[in-house]
Amino acid sequence: MGRRKNNQTSMSLNNAQHQATKICFNDDDDEENSNLDDSIVATEKAIAMDDVTMSDPNGSFVDGGDDDNTSADYYFDSYSHFGNMQEMLKDVVRTKTYQNVIFQNKFLFKDKIVLDVGAGTGILSLFCAKAGAAHVYAVECSHIANMAKEIVESNGYSNVITVLKGKIEEIELPVAKVDIIISEWMGYFLLFENMLNSVLYTRDKWLANDGIVLPDKASLYLTAIEDAEYKEDKIEFWNNVYGFDMTCIKKQAMGEPLVDTVDQNQIVTNCQLLKTMDISKMASGDTSFTVPFKLVAERDDYIHALVAYFDVSFTKCHKLMGFSTGPRSRATHWKQTVLYLEDVLTICQGEALTGSMTVAPNKKNPRDIDITIKYSLNGQRCVASRTQHYKMR
Ligand code: SAH
């Protein structure tokens, strides 16, 4: 994963303005005005941020001293792996957006009861406490909850933040209702690992009538890319391995969406909004859907794959805030999700690749996602029509 060249630093302002989504990360600690309307400013700042030296994105595992977990515990409790937490915290697009949302909208938090669903190290709870929340309940099911307790104590917030270890579906809260639910629940392809359902459960059980959910909007997008080199390397490789046919593995590999960064120069078509979810209103069943798409080629090229990505927004802020995980935005740890097509499509500028995408949690394991793509191209140089099934696991 992650071996593609990601030209984020060379992103032109022009390109940034042409993004399907106007949501843009703003690395801005102090200023009140942030984001959407100032996308150019935000883009310039995002580019400047690329100068910041980031250490190993995979993080390094540090032995926790008197930690008595075995490797099996870590396998089933991957979030308590410090490297995992570190990767998320070092994702500045992610973490700084939450920080800015909280610090630049203190009016939302002042004297409010907050519930942090999946608190991890407690970072979002700490932001909320610092912003003036009356009390924050930080619920975390993995072993990292013990660390969160220590972190809260050593930072002097024990009187404001209560860390509760357990699944949100199983714990008891000392209050009947909360004013704010905050969570960073998004998975690869937005919905992988299905944590959204836990947030919806929490909303229905504990959110006060006039309460808010942060973030409250999430949208999924689709585009198409030229990807000959990487497809050859990752997929066609199995055709002939030292003279042997290993195409059975190729079939398997084709069915697994690849989480990876895509260079914006690979994009051949428009980026289409597939689905917007309103976290404050939607039902859990709304994570299963079929939506049509129409991707129009912006140049003559070949299409090897479809690429999905998402953005999230916080519409209750004084000014709309959020971030995008798209190929034209600064890279995040979510990267993008690449779905390789069986056919190599030869598409001419102006021609449309049409079809539909069906998304649903897997019936046996609802944390996995089943994706079906139907596509057809009736072009001057290429006619193709096919249905492909993918499984994210
Ligand atoms: N809020 C932290 C961590 C986000 S990762 C941050 O922003 O850095 C999501 C966290 O949610 C993980 O630590 C995971 O263990 C926890 N989690 C997932 N499902 C949960 C559930 N049903 N109940 C409680 N915690 C959950």
Tab-separated table of C-alpha atoms and ligand atoms in Angstrom:
chain	number	residue	atom	x	y	z
A	1	MET	CA	0.000	0.000	0.000
A	2	GLY	CA	0.973	3.613	-0.408
A	3	ARG	CA	3.636	3.248	-3.035
A	4	ARG	CA	2.049	5.543	-5.539
A	5	LYS	CA	3.526	8.949	-6.049
A	6	ASN	CA	1.290	11.492	-4.418
A	7	ASN	CA	1.905	14.916	-5.870
A	8	GLN	CA	0.145	16.805	-3.120
A	9	THR	CA	2.860	19.417	-2.979
A	10	SER	CA	2.469	20.295	-6.631
A	11	MET	CA	-1.298	20.689	-6.404
A	12	SER	CA	-2.233	23.838	-8.263
A	13	LEU	CA	-4.742	26.269	-6.876
A	14	ASN	CA	-6.622	25.872	-10.099
A	15	ASN	CA	-7.021	22.162	-9.533
A	16	ALA	CA	-8.049	22.640	-5.955
A	17	GLN	CA	-10.844	24.916	-7.070
A	18	HIS	CA	-12.090	22.296	-9.500
A	19	GLN	CA	-12.552	19.686	-6.837
A	20	ALA	CA	-15.987	18.125	-6.787
A	21	THR	CA	-16.126	18.905	-3.117
A	22	LYS	CA	-15.301	22.342	-1.823
A	23	ILE	CA	-14.446	21.012	1.593
A	24	CYS	CA	-10.868	21.711	2.323
A	25	PHE	CA	-8.557	21.196	5.243
A	26	ASN	CA	-7.520	24.394	6.928
A	27	ASP	CA	-4.467	24.277	9.145
A	28	ASP	CA	-5.485	27.291	11.099
A	29	ASP	CA	-5.188	27.489	14.857
A	30	ASP	CA	-6.105	31.058	15.543
A	31	GLU	CA	-8.259	32.594	12.900
A	32	GLU	CA	-11.998	32.486	13.301
A	33	ASN	CA	-12.804	32.106	9.633
A	34	SER	CA	-12.014	28.730	8.218
A	35	ASN	CA	-12.542	26.532	5.293
A	36	LEU	CA	-15.054	26.376	2.535
A	37	ASP	CA	-15.390	29.942	1.410
A	38	ASP	CA	-11.690	30.447	1.783
A	39	SER	CA	-10.641	27.340	-0.067
A	40	ILE	CA	-7.760	29.069	-1.817
A	41	VAL	CA	-6.282	30.299	1.449
A	42	ALA	CA	-6.818	26.868	2.940
A	43	THR	CA	-5.099	25.252	-0.021
A	44	GLU	CA	-2.079	27.508	0.256
A	45	LYS	CA	-1.813	26.630	3.919
A	46	ALA	CA	-2.256	22.950	3.180
A	47	ILE	CA	0.624	23.125	0.718
A	48	ALA	CA	2.779	24.942	3.236
A	49	MET	CA	2.055	22.159	5.721
A	50	ASP	CA	3.834	19.736	3.416
A	51	ASP	CA	7.069	21.276	4.594
A	52	VAL	CA	6.403	19.902	8.055
A	53	THR	CA	8.527	16.819	8.555
A	54	MET	CA	6.423	13.863	9.563
A	55	SER	CA	8.013	10.779	10.984
A	56	ASP	CA	7.269	7.204	9.964
A	57	PRO	CA	3.566	7.155	9.042
A	58	ASN	CA	3.250	3.572	10.208
A	59	GLY	CA	4.374	4.574	13.637
A	60	SER	CA	6.682	2.477	15.711
A	61	PHE	CA	5.542	0.153	18.427
A	62	VAL	CA	6.902	0.974	21.823
A	63	ASP	CA	6.655	-1.671	24.491
A	64	GLY	CA	4.251	-0.516	27.160
A	65	GLY	CA	6.335	-1.687	30.136
A	66	ASP	CA	3.972	-3.451	32.545
A	67	ASP	CA	1.507	-4.139	29.732
A	68	ASP	CA	0.578	-7.842	29.939
A	69	ASN	CA	-1.162	-8.090	26.562
A	70	THR	CA	-0.046	-10.820	24.199
A	71	SER	CA	0.198	-10.413	20.445
A	72	ALA	CA	-3.185	-12.154	20.221
A	73	ASP	CA	-4.732	-9.366	22.305
A	74	TYR	CA	-3.321	-6.812	19.913
A	75	TYR	CA	-4.635	-8.746	16.946
A	76	PHE	CA	-8.192	-8.597	18.272
A	77	ASP	CA	-7.740	-5.173	19.781
A	78	SER	CA	-5.841	-3.417	17.057
A	79	TYR	CA	-6.838	0.060	18.198
A	80	SER	CA	-4.831	-0.290	21.362
A	81	HIS	CA	-1.735	-0.793	19.243
A	82	PHE	CA	0.103	2.467	19.849
A	83	GLY	CA	1.310	2.614	16.254
A	84	ASN	CA	-2.277	2.658	15.059
A	85	MET	CA	-3.210	5.506	17.391
A	86	GLN	CA	-0.066	7.371	16.448
A	87	GLU	CA	-0.855	7.093	12.747
A	88	MET	CA	-4.266	8.658	13.341
A	89	LEU	CA	-2.935	11.411	15.599
A	90	LYS	CA	-0.196	12.220	13.077
A	91	ASP	CA	-2.816	12.553	10.371
A	92	VAL	CA	-2.927	16.328	10.758
A	93	VAL	CA	-5.722	16.801	8.251
A	94	ARG	CA	-7.902	14.591	10.431
A	95	THR	CA	-6.816	15.655	13.897
A	96	LYS	CA	-6.357	19.375	13.235
A	97	THR	CA	-9.762	19.605	11.580
A	98	TYR	CA	-11.375	18.252	14.760
A	99	GLN	CA	-9.197	20.585	16.847
A	100	ASN	CA	-10.154	23.603	14.733
A	101	VAL	CA	-13.833	22.658	14.786
A	102	ILE	CA	-13.730	22.531	18.579
A	103	PHE	CA	-11.450	25.494	19.344
A	104	GLN	CA	-12.992	27.820	16.766
A	105	ASN	CA	-16.556	27.030	17.844
A	106	LYS	CA	-16.335	27.223	21.610
A	107	PHE	CA	-19.898	28.539	21.704
A	108	LEU	CA	-21.047	25.011	20.814
A	109	PHE	CA	-19.224	23.426	23.769
A	110	LYS	CA	-19.492	25.936	26.585
A	111	ASP	CA	-21.225	24.306	29.592
A	112	LYS	CA	-22.387	21.341	27.459
A	113	ILE	CA	-22.343	17.609	28.195
A	114	VAL	CA	-20.289	15.810	25.533
A	115	LEU	CA	-20.100	12.113	24.668
A	116	ASP	CA	-16.960	11.024	22.788
A	117	VAL	CA	-17.711	7.718	21.049
A	118	GLY	CA	-14.521	5.678	20.578
A	119	ALA	CA	-12.257	8.051	22.461
A	120	GLY	CA	-8.940	6.262	21.796
A	121	THR	CA	-6.247	8.264	23.598
A	122	GLY	CA	-8.926	10.776	24.615
A	123	ILE	CA	-7.664	13.467	22.262
A	124	LEU	CA	-11.113	14.725	21.182
A	125	SER	CA	-12.338	14.720	24.794
A	126	LEU	CA	-9.317	16.798	25.795
A	127	PHE	CA	-10.067	19.298	23.013
A	128	CYS	CA	-13.698	19.532	24.187
A	129	ALA	CA	-12.719	19.959	27.843
A	130	LYS	CA	-10.255	22.674	26.887
A	131	ALA	CA	-12.999	24.406	24.880
A	132	GLY	CA	-15.168	24.713	27.986
A	133	ALA	CA	-17.442	21.651	28.037
A	134	ALA	CA	-19.177	21.113	31.394
A	135	HIS	CA	-18.425	17.387	31.293
A	136	VAL	CA	-17.102	14.894	28.732
A	137	TYR	CA	-17.790	11.151	28.789
A	138	ALA	CA	-15.028	9.397	26.856
A	139	VAL	CA	-16.127	5.880	25.910
A	140	GLU	CA	-13.536	3.473	24.528
A	141	CYS	CA	-13.820	-0.302	24.223
A	142	SER	CA	-10.174	-1.231	23.667
A	143	HIS	CA	-7.292	-1.374	26.155
A	144	ILE	CA	-6.208	2.124	25.125
A	145	ALA	CA	-8.975	3.286	27.520
A	146	ASN	CA	-6.550	2.664	30.416
A	147	MET	CA	-4.049	4.991	28.781
A	148	ALA	CA	-6.782	7.567	28.151
A	149	LYS	CA	-7.538	7.568	31.912
A	150	GLU	CA	-3.897	8.221	32.676
A	151	ILE	CA	-3.639	10.911	29.987
A	152	VAL	CA	-6.718	12.704	31.333
A	153	GLU	CA	-5.256	12.629	34.839
A	154	SER	CA	-1.767	13.754	33.925
A	155	ASN	CA	-3.192	16.674	31.956
A	156	GLY	CA	-5.333	17.785	34.889
A	157	TYR	CA	-8.771	17.108	33.388
A	158	SER	CA	-10.028	14.391	35.770
A	159	ASN	CA	-12.774	16.666	37.031
A	160	VAL	CA	-14.137	17.309	33.527
A	161	ILE	CA	-13.496	14.056	31.618
A	162	THR	CA	-14.752	10.632	32.701
A	163	VAL	CA	-13.233	7.746	30.738
A	164	LEU	CA	-15.509	4.714	30.525
A	165	LYS	CA	-14.005	1.484	29.268
A	166	GLY	CA	-16.451	-0.616	27.280
A	167	LYS	CA	-18.528	-0.775	24.144
A	168	ILE	CA	-20.867	2.146	23.717
A	169	GLU	CA	-23.639	-0.400	23.191
A	170	GLU	CA	-22.950	-1.932	26.612
A	171	ILE	CA	-21.901	0.833	28.985
A	172	GLU	CA	-24.107	2.836	31.297
A	173	LEU	CA	-23.879	6.599	31.418
A	174	PRO	CA	-24.437	8.553	34.632
A	175	VAL	CA	-26.585	11.052	32.688
A	176	ALA	CA	-29.842	10.548	30.778
A	177	LYS	CA	-29.003	12.791	27.816
A	178	VAL	CA	-25.996	14.511	26.250
A	179	ASP	CA	-25.822	17.758	24.248
A	180	ILE	CA	-23.047	16.755	21.859
A	181	ILE	CA	-21.911	13.457	20.389
A	182	ILE	CA	-18.457	13.655	18.886
A	183	SER	CA	-16.738	10.768	17.156
A	184	GLU	CA	-14.099	9.947	14.616
A	185	TRP	CA	-15.770	6.823	13.274
A	186	MET	CA	-14.814	6.930	9.594
A	187	GLY	CA	-13.170	3.854	8.087
A	188	TYR	CA	-11.580	3.149	4.716
A	189	PHE	CA	-14.183	3.722	1.998
A	190	LEU	CA	-15.995	5.663	4.756
A	191	LEU	CA	-17.958	2.644	5.914
A	192	PHE	CA	-15.377	-0.100	6.477
A	193	GLU	CA	-15.561	-1.456	10.041
A	194	ASN	CA	-19.076	-0.097	10.382
A	195	MET	CA	-18.454	2.100	13.411
A	196	LEU	CA	-21.072	4.515	12.096
A	197	ASN	CA	-23.730	2.153	13.415
A	198	SER	CA	-22.388	2.621	16.949
A	199	VAL	CA	-22.669	6.400	16.544
A	200	LEU	CA	-26.263	6.093	15.301
A	201	TYR	CA	-27.078	3.826	18.246
A	202	THR	CA	-25.573	6.421	20.614
A	203	ARG	CA	-27.519	9.240	18.956
A	204	ASP	CA	-30.834	7.416	19.323
A	205	LYS	CA	-30.174	6.476	22.947
A	206	TRP	CA	-28.545	9.568	24.440
A	207	LEU	CA	-28.727	12.661	22.267
A	208	ALA	CA	-30.945	15.421	23.668
A	209	ASN	CA	-33.665	16.723	21.350
A	210	ASP	CA	-31.723	19.846	20.459
A	211	GLY	CA	-28.352	18.043	20.621
A	212	ILE	CA	-25.808	17.863	17.812
A	213	VAL	CA	-23.597	15.202	16.248
A	214	LEU	CA	-20.055	16.079	15.140
A	215	PRO	CA	-19.379	15.555	12.276
A	216	ASP	CA	-22.915	15.564	10.907
A	217	LYS	CA	-22.402	15.026	7.173
A	218	ALA	CA	-20.383	12.480	5.239
A	219	SER	CA	-20.295	12.059	1.469
A	220	LEU	CA	-18.935	9.366	-0.806
A	221	TYR	CA	-17.498	10.211	-4.239
A	222	LEU	CA	-16.428	8.255	-7.293
A	223	THR	CA	-14.014	8.974	-10.141
A	224	ALA	CA	-12.096	6.946	-12.739
A	225	ILE	CA	-8.342	6.693	-13.223
A	226	GLU	CA	-5.665	5.614	-15.648
A	227	ASP	CA	-3.536	3.117	-13.745
A	228	ALA	CA	-1.729	0.877	-16.257
A	229	GLU	CA	1.571	0.670	-14.439
A	230	TYR	CA	0.212	-0.149	-11.016
A	231	LYS	CA	-2.434	-2.576	-12.310
A	232	GLU	CA	0.304	-4.402	-14.208
A	233	ASP	CA	2.411	-4.560	-11.057
A	234	LYS	CA	-0.367	-5.546	-8.638
A	235	ILE	CA	-2.839	-7.559	-10.725
A	236	GLU	CA	-1.403	-8.743	-14.057
A	237	PHE	CA	1.676	-9.968	-12.177
A	238	TRP	CA	-0.215	-13.175	-11.370
A	239	ASN	CA	-0.644	-14.116	-15.068
A	240	ASN	CA	2.850	-15.450	-15.315
A	241	VAL	CA	4.916	-15.998	-12.203
A	242	TYR	CA	8.294	-17.465	-13.214
A	243	GLY	CA	6.459	-19.223	-16.044
A	244	PHE	CA	3.469	-20.445	-13.987
A	245	ASP	CA	-0.183	-19.459	-14.214
A	246	MET	CA	-1.360	-17.981	-10.909
A	247	THR	CA	-4.455	-16.243	-12.255
A	248	CYS	CA	-6.578	-17.744	-9.453
A	249	ILE	CA	-4.867	-15.225	-7.151
A	250	LYS	CA	-5.458	-12.470	-9.698
A	251	LYS	CA	-9.207	-13.112	-9.501
A	252	GLN	CA	-9.051	-12.836	-5.726
A	253	ALA	CA	-6.940	-9.650	-5.884
A	254	MET	CA	-9.375	-8.031	-8.347
A	255	GLY	CA	-12.184	-8.548	-5.852
A	256	GLU	CA	-10.427	-6.746	-3.038
A	257	PRO	CA	-10.519	-2.954	-3.160
A	258	LEU	CA	-7.049	-1.521	-2.712
A	259	VAL	CA	-6.532	1.237	-0.161
A	260	ASP	CA	-3.894	3.472	-1.665
A	261	THR	CA	-3.046	7.020	-2.638
A	262	VAL	CA	-3.862	8.018	-6.190
A	263	ASP	CA	-2.022	10.790	-8.005
A	264	GLN	CA	-4.438	13.478	-9.121
A	265	ASN	CA	-2.891	13.366	-12.615
A	266	GLN	CA	-4.328	9.866	-13.037
A	267	ILE	CA	-7.896	11.173	-12.867
A	268	VAL	CA	-9.576	10.841	-16.274
A	269	THR	CA	-13.200	11.841	-15.552
A	270	ASN	CA	-15.200	14.163	-13.344
A	271	CYS	CA	-15.589	13.260	-9.672
A	272	GLN	CA	-19.152	12.364	-8.888
A	273	LEU	CA	-20.971	12.655	-5.593
A	274	LEU	CA	-22.562	9.251	-4.945
A	275	LYS	CA	-24.209	9.644	-1.582
A	276	THR	CA	-24.460	12.104	1.287
A	277	MET	CA	-25.304	10.836	4.730
A	278	ASP	CA	-26.821	13.067	7.366
A	279	ILE	CA	-25.520	11.542	10.583
A	280	SER	CA	-28.040	13.470	12.647
A	281	LYS	CA	-31.026	11.962	10.822
A	282	MET	CA	-30.108	8.784	8.934
A	283	ALA	CA	-31.131	5.262	9.934
A	284	SER	CA	-28.614	2.440	10.244
A	285	GLY	CA	-30.171	0.800	7.175
A	286	ASP	CA	-29.071	3.806	5.097
A	287	THR	CA	-25.534	2.401	4.979
A	288	SER	CA	-26.883	-0.047	2.370
A	289	PHE	CA	-27.670	1.632	-0.925
A	290	THR	CA	-27.538	1.511	-4.706
A	291	VAL	CA	-26.668	4.740	-6.514
A	292	PRO	CA	-26.202	5.533	-10.202
A	293	PHE	CA	-23.088	7.220	-11.576
A	294	LYS	CA	-22.090	8.976	-14.781
A	295	LEU	CA	-18.390	9.663	-15.209
A	296	VAL	CA	-17.577	11.862	-18.199
A	297	ALA	CA	-14.043	11.712	-19.616
A	298	GLU	CA	-12.153	14.989	-19.454
A	299	ARG	CA	-9.511	13.761	-21.940
A	300	ASP	CA	-8.762	10.809	-24.239
A	301	ASP	CA	-7.282	8.111	-22.044
A	302	TYR	CA	-7.571	4.566	-20.712
A	303	ILE	CA	-9.499	3.707	-17.576
A	304	HIS	CA	-8.221	0.881	-15.391
A	305	ALA	CA	-10.027	1.515	-12.138
A	306	LEU	CA	-12.688	3.436	-10.297
A	307	VAL	CA	-11.643	5.332	-7.204
A	308	ALA	CA	-13.860	6.073	-4.221
A	309	TYR	CA	-13.193	8.612	-1.478
A	310	PHE	CA	-15.158	10.594	1.072
A	311	ASP	CA	-15.403	13.897	2.820
A	312	VAL	CA	-16.902	14.821	6.168
A	313	SER	CA	-18.274	18.138	7.306
A	314	PHE	CA	-19.328	19.890	10.458
A	315	THR	CA	-22.247	22.040	9.381
A	316	LYS	CA	-23.094	23.274	12.888
A	317	CYS	CA	-19.891	25.340	13.039
A	318	HIS	CA	-20.021	29.122	12.744
A	319	LYS	CA	-18.621	28.566	9.238
A	320	LEU	CA	-18.801	25.219	7.456
A	321	MET	CA	-15.713	23.111	8.236
A	322	GLY	CA	-14.509	19.681	7.195
A	323	PHE	CA	-11.985	17.788	5.124
A	324	SER	CA	-11.808	15.649	2.023
A	325	THR	CA	-9.890	12.419	1.499
A	326	GLY	CA	-9.933	12.869	-2.292
A	327	PRO	CA	-6.895	12.568	-4.575
A	328	ARG	CA	-6.814	16.341	-5.083
A	329	SER	CA	-6.642	17.057	-1.374
A	330	ARG	CA	-3.786	16.647	1.012
A	331	ALA	CA	-3.275	12.917	1.732
A	332	THR	CA	-4.789	11.395	4.856
A	333	HIS	CA	-4.307	7.965	6.412
A	334	TRP	CA	-7.566	6.905	4.703
A	335	LYS	CA	-5.887	7.357	1.287
A	336	GLN	CA	-8.383	6.418	-1.450
A	337	THR	CA	-10.078	3.140	-2.350
A	338	VAL	CA	-9.205	1.708	-5.777
A	339	LEU	CA	-11.554	-0.744	-7.503
A	340	TYR	CA	-9.869	-2.334	-10.517
A	341	LEU	CA	-11.980	-3.049	-13.601
A	342	GLU	CA	-11.722	-6.300	-15.583
A	343	ASP	CA	-11.666	-4.302	-18.818
A	344	VAL	CA	-9.212	-1.656	-19.847
A	345	LEU	CA	-11.563	1.013	-21.175
A	346	THR	CA	-10.471	3.231	-24.056
A	347	ILE	CA	-12.454	6.396	-23.499
A	348	CYS	CA	-12.604	9.577	-25.572
A	349	GLN	CA	-13.084	13.046	-24.145
A	350	GLY	CA	-16.775	13.736	-23.545
A	351	GLU	CA	-17.816	10.067	-23.482
A	352	ALA	CA	-19.575	8.771	-20.348
A	353	LEU	CA	-18.935	5.696	-18.303
A	354	THR	CA	-22.295	5.016	-16.685
A	355	GLY	CA	-23.464	2.497	-14.139
A	356	SER	CA	-24.339	1.958	-10.524
A	357	MET	CA	-22.668	1.131	-7.256
A	358	THR	CA	-24.287	-1.023	-4.585
A	359	VAL	CA	-22.845	-0.891	-1.078
A	360	ALA	CA	-23.896	-3.044	1.885
A	361	PRO	CA	-22.365	-4.426	5.065
A	362	ASN	CA	-21.472	-8.094	4.600
A	363	LYS	CA	-24.227	-10.342	5.996
A	364	LYS	CA	-21.857	-12.673	7.849
A	365	ASN	CA	-19.486	-9.995	9.107
A	366	PRO	CA	-21.111	-6.540	9.156
A	367	ARG	CA	-17.713	-4.882	9.650
A	368	ASP	CA	-16.819	-5.954	6.085
A	369	ILE	CA	-18.394	-4.276	3.065
A	370	ASP	CA	-19.741	-5.812	-0.134
A	371	ILE	CA	-19.556	-3.539	-3.166
A	372	THR	CA	-21.057	-4.255	-6.578
A	373	ILE	CA	-20.221	-2.100	-9.579
A	374	LYS	CA	-22.200	-2.232	-12.807
A	375	TYR	CA	-20.668	-0.254	-15.624
A	376	SER	CA	-21.076	0.296	-19.305
A	377	LEU	CA	-19.305	2.340	-21.923
A	378	ASN	CA	-20.706	2.767	-25.385
A	379	GLY	CA	-17.879	4.727	-26.937
A	380	GLN	CA	-16.335	5.404	-30.303
A	381	ARG	CA	-13.360	3.169	-29.610
A	382	CYS	CA	-14.605	0.872	-26.885
A	383	VAL	CA	-17.860	-0.866	-26.006
A	384	ALA	CA	-17.952	-2.645	-22.653
A	385	SER	CA	-20.514	-3.645	-20.075
A	386	ARG	CA	-19.922	-5.662	-16.919
A	387	THR	CA	-20.877	-6.328	-13.309
A	388	GLN	CA	-18.099	-6.745	-10.745
A	389	HIS	CA	-18.248	-7.721	-7.094
A	390	TYR	CA	-15.794	-6.548	-4.450
A	391	LYS	CA	-15.400	-7.273	-0.787
A	392	MET	CA	-13.548	-5.054	1.686
A	393	ARG	CA	-12.232	-7.075	4.584
B	1	SAH	N1	-11.221	9.397	19.010
B	1	SAH	C1	-9.861	8.903	18.821
B	1	SAH	C2	-9.830	7.477	18.285
B	1	SAH	C3	-10.555	7.262	16.984
B	1	SAH	S1	-10.387	5.600	16.373
B	1	SAH	C4	-9.115	9.858	17.929
B	1	SAH	O1	-9.749	10.669	17.250
B	1	SAH	O2	-7.885	9.778	17.853
B	1	SAH	C5	-11.911	4.878	16.831
B	1	SAH	C6	-11.916	4.323	18.245
B	1	SAH	O3	-13.221	3.865	18.521
B	1	SAH	C7	-11.013	3.130	18.470
B	1	SAH	O4	-10.164	3.395	19.554
B	1	SAH	C8	-11.932	1.968	18.764
B	1	SAH	O5	-11.414	1.049	19.711
B	1	SAH	C9	-13.159	2.680	19.315
B	1	SAH	N2	-14.437	1.999	19.124
B	1	SAH	C10	-14.906	1.413	17.993
B	1	SAH	N3	-16.150	0.917	18.179
B	1	SAH	C11	-16.475	1.201	19.474
B	1	SAH	C12	-17.629	0.933	20.265
B	1	SAH	N4	-18.681	0.298	19.757
B	1	SAH	N5	-17.625	1.343	21.558
B	1	SAH	C13	-16.557	1.994	22.079
B	1	SAH	N6	-15.440	2.267	21.378
B	1	SAH	C14	-15.402	1.882	20.081
